[in-house]
Short mmCIF file of C-alpha atoms and ligand atoms in Angstrom, two decimals:
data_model
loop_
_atom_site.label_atom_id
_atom_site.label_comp_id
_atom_site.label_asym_id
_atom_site.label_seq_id
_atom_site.Cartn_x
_atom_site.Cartn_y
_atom_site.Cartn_z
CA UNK A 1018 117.84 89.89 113.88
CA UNK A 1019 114.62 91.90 114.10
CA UNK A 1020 111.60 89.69 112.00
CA UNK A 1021 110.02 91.59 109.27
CA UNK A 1022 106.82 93.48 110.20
CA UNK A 1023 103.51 93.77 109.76
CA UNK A 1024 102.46 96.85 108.33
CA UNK A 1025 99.77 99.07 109.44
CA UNK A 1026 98.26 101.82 106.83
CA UNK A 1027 96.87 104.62 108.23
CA UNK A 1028 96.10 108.65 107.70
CA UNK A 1029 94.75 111.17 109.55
CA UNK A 1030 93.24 112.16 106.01
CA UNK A 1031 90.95 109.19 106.29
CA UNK A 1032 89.18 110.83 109.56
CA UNK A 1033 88.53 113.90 107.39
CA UNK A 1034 85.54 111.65 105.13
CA UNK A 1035 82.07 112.49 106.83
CA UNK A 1036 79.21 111.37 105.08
CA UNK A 1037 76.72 113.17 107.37
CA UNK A 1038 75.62 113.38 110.88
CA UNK A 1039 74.13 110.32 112.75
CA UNK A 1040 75.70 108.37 109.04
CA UNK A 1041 76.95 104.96 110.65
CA UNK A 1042 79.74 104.94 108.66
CA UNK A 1043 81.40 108.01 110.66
CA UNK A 1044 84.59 109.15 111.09
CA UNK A 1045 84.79 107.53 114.58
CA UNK A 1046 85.03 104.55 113.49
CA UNK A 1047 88.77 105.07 112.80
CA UNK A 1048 89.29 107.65 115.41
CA UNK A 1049 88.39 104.65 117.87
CA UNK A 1050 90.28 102.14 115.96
CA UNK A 1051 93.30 104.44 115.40
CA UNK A 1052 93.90 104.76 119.34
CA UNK A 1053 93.19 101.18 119.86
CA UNK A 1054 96.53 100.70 117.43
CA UNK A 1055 98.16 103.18 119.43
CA UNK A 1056 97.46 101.28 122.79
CA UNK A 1057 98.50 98.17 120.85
CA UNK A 1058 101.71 99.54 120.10
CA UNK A 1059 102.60 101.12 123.15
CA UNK A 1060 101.97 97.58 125.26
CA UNK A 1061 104.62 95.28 126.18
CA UNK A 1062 106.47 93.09 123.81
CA UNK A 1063 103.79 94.59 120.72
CA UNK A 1064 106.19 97.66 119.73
CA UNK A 1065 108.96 95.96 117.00
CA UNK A 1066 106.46 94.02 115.51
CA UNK A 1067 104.69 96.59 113.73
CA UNK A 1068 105.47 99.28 111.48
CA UNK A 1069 102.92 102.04 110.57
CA UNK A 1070 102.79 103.27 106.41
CA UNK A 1071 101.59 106.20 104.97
CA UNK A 1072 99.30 106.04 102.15
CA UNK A 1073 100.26 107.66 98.56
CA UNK A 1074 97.47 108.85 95.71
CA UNK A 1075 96.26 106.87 93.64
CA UNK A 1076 96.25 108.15 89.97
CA UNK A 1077 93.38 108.83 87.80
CA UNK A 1078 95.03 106.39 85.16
CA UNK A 1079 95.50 103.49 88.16
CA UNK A 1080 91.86 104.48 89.38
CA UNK A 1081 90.58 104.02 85.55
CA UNK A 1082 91.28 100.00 85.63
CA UNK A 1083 88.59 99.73 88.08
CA UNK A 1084 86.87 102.78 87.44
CA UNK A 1085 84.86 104.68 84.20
CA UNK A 1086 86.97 108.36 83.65
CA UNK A 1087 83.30 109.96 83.49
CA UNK A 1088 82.90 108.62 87.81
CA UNK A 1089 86.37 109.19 88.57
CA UNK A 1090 85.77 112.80 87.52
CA UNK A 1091 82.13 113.12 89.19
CA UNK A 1092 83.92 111.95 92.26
CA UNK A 1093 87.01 114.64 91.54
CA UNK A 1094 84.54 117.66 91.39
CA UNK A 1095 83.31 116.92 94.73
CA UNK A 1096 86.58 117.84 95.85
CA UNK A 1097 85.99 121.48 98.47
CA UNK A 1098 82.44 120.91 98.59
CA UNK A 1099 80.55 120.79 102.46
CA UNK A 1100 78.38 118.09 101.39
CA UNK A 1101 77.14 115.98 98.26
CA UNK A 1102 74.33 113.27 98.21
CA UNK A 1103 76.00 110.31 95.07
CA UNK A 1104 72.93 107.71 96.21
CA UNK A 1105 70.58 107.71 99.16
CA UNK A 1106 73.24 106.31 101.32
CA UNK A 1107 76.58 107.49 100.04
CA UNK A 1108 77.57 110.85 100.48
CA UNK A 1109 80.81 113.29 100.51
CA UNK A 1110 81.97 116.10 102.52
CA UNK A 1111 84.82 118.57 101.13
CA UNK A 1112 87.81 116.30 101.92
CA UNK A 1113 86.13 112.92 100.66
CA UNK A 1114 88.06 112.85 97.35
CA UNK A 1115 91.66 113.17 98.84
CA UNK A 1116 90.65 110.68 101.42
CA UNK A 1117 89.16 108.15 98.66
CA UNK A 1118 92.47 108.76 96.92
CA UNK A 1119 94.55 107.94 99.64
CA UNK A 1120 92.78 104.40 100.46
CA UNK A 1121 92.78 103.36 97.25
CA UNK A 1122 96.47 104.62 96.90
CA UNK A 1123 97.12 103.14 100.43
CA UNK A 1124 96.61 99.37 99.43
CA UNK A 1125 99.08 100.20 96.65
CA UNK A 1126 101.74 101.43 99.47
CA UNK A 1127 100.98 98.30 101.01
CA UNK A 1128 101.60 95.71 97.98
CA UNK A 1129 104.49 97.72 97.20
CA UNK A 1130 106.08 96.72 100.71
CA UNK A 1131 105.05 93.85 100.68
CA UNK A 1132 106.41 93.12 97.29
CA UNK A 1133 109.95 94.35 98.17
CA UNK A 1134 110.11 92.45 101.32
CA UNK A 1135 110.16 94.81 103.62
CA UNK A 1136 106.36 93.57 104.91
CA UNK A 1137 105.04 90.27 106.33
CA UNK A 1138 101.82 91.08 105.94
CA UNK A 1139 99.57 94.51 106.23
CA UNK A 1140 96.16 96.74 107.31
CA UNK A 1141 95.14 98.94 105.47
CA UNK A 1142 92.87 101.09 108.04
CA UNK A 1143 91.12 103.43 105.64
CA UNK A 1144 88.10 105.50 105.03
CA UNK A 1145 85.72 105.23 102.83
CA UNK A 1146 85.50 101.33 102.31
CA UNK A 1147 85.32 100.00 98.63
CA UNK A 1148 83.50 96.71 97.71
CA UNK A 1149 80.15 97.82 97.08
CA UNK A 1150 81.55 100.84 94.51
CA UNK A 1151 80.65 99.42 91.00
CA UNK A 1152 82.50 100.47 87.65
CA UNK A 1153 80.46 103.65 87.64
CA UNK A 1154 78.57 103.97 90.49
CA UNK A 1155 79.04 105.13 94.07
CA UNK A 1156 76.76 102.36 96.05
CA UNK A 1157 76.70 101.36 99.92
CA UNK A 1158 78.88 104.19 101.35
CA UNK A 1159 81.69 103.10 99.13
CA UNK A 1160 83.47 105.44 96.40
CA UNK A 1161 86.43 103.61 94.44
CA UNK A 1162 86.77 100.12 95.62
CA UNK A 1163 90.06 99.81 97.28
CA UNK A 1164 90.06 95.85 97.48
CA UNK A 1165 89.89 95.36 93.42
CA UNK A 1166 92.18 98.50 92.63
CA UNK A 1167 94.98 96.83 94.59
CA UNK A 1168 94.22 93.26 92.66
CA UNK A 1169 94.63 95.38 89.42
CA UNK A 1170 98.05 96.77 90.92
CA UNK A 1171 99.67 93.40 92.13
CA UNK A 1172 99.26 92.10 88.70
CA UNK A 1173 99.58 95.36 86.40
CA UNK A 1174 102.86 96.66 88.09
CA UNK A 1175 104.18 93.06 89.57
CA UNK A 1176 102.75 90.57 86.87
CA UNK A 1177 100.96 88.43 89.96
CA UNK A 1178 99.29 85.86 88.03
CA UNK A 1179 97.04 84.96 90.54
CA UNK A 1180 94.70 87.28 93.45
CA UNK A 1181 92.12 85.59 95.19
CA UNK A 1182 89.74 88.45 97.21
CA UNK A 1183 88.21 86.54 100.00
CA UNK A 1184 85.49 88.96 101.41
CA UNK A 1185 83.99 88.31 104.96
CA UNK A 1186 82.46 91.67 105.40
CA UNK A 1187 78.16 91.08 106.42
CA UNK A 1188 77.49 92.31 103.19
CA UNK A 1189 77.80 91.15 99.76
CA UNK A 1190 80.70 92.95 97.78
CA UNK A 1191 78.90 93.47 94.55
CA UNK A 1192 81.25 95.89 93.04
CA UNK A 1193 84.27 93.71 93.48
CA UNK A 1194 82.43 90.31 91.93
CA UNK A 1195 81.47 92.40 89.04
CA UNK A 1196 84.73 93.60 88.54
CA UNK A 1197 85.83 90.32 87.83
CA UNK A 1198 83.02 88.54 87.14
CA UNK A 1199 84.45 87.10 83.49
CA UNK A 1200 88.24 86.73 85.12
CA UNK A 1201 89.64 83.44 85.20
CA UNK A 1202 92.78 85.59 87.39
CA UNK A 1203 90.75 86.57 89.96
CA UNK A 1204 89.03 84.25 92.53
CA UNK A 1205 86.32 86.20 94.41
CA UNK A 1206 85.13 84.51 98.05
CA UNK A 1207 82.17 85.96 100.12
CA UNK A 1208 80.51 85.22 102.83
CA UNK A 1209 77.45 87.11 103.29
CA UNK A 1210 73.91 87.35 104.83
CA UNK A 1211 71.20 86.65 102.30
CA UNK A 1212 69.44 87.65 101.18
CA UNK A 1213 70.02 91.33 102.40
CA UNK A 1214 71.59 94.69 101.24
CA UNK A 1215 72.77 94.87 98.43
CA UNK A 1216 70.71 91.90 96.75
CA UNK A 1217 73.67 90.16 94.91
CA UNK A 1218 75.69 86.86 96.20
CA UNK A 1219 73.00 84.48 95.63
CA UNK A 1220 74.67 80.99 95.59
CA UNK A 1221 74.47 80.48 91.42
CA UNK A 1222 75.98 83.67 90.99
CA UNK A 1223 79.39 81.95 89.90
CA UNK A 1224 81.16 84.09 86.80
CA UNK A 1225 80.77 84.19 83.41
CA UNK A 1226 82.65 83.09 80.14
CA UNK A 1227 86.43 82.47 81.21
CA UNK A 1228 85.69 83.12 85.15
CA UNK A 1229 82.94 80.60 85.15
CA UNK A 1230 83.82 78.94 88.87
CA UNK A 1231 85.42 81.87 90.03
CA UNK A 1232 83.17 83.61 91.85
CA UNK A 1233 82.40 81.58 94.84
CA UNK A 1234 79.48 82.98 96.93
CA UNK A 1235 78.25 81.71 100.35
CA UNK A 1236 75.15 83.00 101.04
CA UNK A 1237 74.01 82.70 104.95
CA UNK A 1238 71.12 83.41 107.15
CA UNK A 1239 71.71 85.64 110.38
CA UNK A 1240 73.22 84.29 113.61
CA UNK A 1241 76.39 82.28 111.99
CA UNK A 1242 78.91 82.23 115.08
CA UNK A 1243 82.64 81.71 115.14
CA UNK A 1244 82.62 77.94 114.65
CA UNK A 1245 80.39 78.46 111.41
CA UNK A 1246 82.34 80.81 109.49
CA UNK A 1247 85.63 78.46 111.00
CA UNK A 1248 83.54 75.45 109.27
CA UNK A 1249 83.41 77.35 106.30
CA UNK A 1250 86.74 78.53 105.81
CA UNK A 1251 87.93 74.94 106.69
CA UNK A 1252 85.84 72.87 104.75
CA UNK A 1253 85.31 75.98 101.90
CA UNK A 1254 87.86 78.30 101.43
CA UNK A 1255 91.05 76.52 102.04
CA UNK A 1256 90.88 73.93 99.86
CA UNK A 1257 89.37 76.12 96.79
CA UNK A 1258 92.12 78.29 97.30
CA UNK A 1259 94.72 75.54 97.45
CA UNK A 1260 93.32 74.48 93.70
CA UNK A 1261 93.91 78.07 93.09
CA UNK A 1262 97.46 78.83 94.21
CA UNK A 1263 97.09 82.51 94.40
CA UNK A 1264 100.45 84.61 94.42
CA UNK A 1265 98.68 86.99 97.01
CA UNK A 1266 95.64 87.50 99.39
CA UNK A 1267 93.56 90.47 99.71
CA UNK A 1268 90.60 90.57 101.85
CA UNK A 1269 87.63 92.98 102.52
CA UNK A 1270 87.86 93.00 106.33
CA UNK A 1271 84.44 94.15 107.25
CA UNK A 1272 83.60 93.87 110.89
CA UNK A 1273 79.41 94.33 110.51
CA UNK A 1274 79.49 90.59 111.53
CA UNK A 1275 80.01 91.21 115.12
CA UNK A 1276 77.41 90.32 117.31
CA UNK A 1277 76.25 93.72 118.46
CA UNK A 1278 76.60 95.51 115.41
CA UNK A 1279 73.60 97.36 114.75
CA UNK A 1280 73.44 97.13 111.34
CA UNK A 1281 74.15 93.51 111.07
CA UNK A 1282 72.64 89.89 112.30
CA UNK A 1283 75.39 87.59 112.88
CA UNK A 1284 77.22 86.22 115.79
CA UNK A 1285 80.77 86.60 115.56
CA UNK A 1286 82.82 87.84 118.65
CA UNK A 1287 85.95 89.85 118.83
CA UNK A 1288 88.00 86.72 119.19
CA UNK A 1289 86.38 85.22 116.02
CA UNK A 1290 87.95 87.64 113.72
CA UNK A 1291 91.35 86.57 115.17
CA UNK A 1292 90.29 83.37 113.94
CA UNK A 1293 88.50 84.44 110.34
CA UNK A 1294 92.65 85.85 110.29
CA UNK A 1295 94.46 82.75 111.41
CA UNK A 1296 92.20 81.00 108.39
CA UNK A 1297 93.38 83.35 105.91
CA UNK A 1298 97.42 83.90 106.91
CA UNK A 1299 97.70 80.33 106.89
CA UNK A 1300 96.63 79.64 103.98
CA UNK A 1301 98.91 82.26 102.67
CA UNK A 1302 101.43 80.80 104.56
CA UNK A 1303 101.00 77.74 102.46
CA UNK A 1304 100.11 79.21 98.80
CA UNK A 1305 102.03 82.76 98.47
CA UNK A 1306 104.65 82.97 100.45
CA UNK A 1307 102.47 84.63 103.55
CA UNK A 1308 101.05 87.63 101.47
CA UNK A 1309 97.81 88.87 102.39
CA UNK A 1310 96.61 92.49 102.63
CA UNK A 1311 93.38 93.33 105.15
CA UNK A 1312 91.41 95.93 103.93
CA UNK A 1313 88.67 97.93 106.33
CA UNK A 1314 85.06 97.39 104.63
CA UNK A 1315 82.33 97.95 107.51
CA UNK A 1316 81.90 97.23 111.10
CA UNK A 1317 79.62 99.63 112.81
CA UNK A 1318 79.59 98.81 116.09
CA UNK A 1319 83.03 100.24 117.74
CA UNK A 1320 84.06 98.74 120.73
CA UNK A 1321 83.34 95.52 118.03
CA UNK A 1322 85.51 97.21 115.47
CA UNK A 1323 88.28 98.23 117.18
CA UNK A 1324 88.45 94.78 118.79
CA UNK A 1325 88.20 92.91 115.60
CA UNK A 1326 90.76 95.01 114.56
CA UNK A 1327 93.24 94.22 117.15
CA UNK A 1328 92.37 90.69 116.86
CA UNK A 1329 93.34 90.43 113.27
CA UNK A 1330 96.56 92.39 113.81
CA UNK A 1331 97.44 90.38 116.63
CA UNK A 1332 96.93 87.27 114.44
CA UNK A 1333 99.40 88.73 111.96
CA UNK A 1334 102.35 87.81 114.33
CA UNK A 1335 101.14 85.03 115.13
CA UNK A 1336 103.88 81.77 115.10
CA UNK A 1337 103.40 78.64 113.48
CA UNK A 1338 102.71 76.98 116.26
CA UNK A 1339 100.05 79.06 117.67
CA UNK A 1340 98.46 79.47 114.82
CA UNK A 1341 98.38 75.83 114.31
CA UNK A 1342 97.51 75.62 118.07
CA UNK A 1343 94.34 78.03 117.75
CA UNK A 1344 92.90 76.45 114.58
CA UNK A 1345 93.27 73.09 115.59
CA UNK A 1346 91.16 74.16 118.73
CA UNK A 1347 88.54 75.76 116.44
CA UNK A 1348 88.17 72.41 114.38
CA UNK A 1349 86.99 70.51 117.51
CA UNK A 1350 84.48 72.99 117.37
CA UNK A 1351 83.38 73.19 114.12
CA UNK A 1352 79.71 71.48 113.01
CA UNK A 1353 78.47 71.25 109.11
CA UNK A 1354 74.66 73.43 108.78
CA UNK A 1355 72.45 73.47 105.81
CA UNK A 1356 73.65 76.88 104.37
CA UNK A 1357 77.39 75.47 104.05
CA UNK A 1358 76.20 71.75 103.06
CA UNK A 1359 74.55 73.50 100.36
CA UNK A 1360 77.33 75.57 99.30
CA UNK A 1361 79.60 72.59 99.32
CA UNK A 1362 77.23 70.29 97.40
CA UNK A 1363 76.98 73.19 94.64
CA UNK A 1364 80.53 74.41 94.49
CA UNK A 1365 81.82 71.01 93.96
CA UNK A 1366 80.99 71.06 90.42
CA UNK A 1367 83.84 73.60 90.17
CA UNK A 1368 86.64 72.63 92.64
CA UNK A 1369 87.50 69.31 94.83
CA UNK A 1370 85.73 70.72 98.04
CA UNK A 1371 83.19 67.62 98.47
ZN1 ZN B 548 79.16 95.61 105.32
#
């Protein structure tokens, strides 16, 4: 009996987004992880485990629970046009809108699968990345953010009750914690450098009203390695998210932790996003019946990208035993520092992590 898949989302229509020469965020990016998926699949004893998706639209109405009508149509009427400037990073080129569609649209595709079985797990490799685009705003080369459309989705159209978005991208994903910055429904995780671009994440920044506690930021200085963010989703994420029993996993994949990337000051290798995985598809292993959805945020260095990439895809096969295996290695490694004693100490007030 052949084991169901893991899928991977991807588009040629997501190559066609340029924001401008010399713009990190280039087309490239996928281009390089696109035929590092191809490799992948072509290598021995890879092929039957994966199964590659195409992406559908999103709708205007499905992009309006994230979204203000008044953006989604500024966005729309960039639609054929070479080149337009939304903020002094962010830009579009003529095919931008049908590509932002798509992404958004493709982590629909991918819930959908994974709702009706026919998914283990899924990637969502899309252009342009989504969890600095606020309600109305285009911000930090995002347009419509992908990660808390498809949180909308699983519950709107499935009745989830539960999403937690755990967000490991270098950045802090400002659009996504305000999206659900007074939900009780969905838990927001990031782990950041701070402070740094784009300002928010600071450790008190927590929810409001009914979400109060579910925003959990982890604000770090640069050079955090493998075994720190390990530490951290150890003695961190897993246990808040075993409070929270989530009915699926999303997670804003963003590889700008890497050690070389340019753009970025951690210390993460390749191998440590296989790990960051291994973390996450356990977890979901334990809470939600092995759901979780990776979504491409940054990651601008490419040999770094595409490996992180593979890593986490890799990781999505994984067995029990070597997953158990691998993080059971990582926790002889793992060391408590002041950034994560602090987040611990201030969390606790809000879930049994002490
Ligand atoms: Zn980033």
């Amino acid at each position: 009996m052949q084991s169901v898949p893991t899928l991977i989302l991807k588009d040629p229509i997501f190559i066609q987004h340029d924001p401008g020469p010399s713009h990190p965020e280039s087309p490239h990016r996928l281009e390089t992880i696109y035929s590092g998926v191809t490799a992948l699949l072509e290598s021995e004893g890879y092929g039957g485990e994966y199964r590659i998706i195409a992406p559908r639209d999103a709708t205007m109405e499905e992009l309006s629970w994230n979204h203000h009508p008044d953006y989604i149509q500024r966005i729309a009427r960039t639609s054929g046009i070479d080149h337009y400037q939304l903020d002094p990073d962010t830009a579009t080129s003529a095919r931008s809108w049908e590509a932002a569609i798509k992404a958004a649209g493709g982590v629909f595709s991918l819930i959908d699968r994974l709702m009706d079985g026919q998914g283990r797990n899924g990637f969502a490799l899309v252009r342009p990345p989504g969890h600095h685009a606020e309600r109305d705003r285009a911000m930090g080369f995002c347009l419509f953010n992908n990660v808390a459309l498809g949180a909308h989705y699983a519950m709107k159209i499935y009745g989830l009750k539960k999403v937690v978005i755990i967000d490991w991208d270098l950045h802090h994903g400002n659009g996504t914690q305000h999206s659900f910055y007074s939900s009780d429904s969905v838990l927001y995780f990031s782990t950041h450098q701070f402070p740094y671009y784009p300002g928010t994440g600071a450790l008190n920044e927590v929810g409001q009203g009914d979400g109060t506690g579910f925003t959990v930021n982890v604000p770090l200085g640069a050079g955090k390695d493998d075994s720190d963010y390990s530490a951290i989703f150890s003695q961190l994420v897993r246990p808040v998210v075993h409070e929270f029993k989530p009915d699926i996993i999303l997670v804003s994949a963003g590889f700008d932790i890497y050690h070389r990337d340019p753009l970025g000051g951690m210390a993460v290798s390749g191998r440590g996003f296989g790990l960051l995985a291994a973390h996450v598809l356990k977890m979901a292993r334990e809470c939600c019946s092995g759901r979780v959805i990776f979504c491409l945020e940054g990651g601008y260095n490419l040999a770094g990208l595409r490996d992180g990439v593979l890593e986490v895809l890799k990781a999505c096969r994984y067995s029990r035993e070597k997953m158990d295996k691998i993080l059971d290695r990582a926790r002889t490694a793992e060391k408590s520092f002041r950034e994560l004693d602090s987040a611990i100490s201030f969390h606790s007030r809000y879930w049994p992590v002490a």
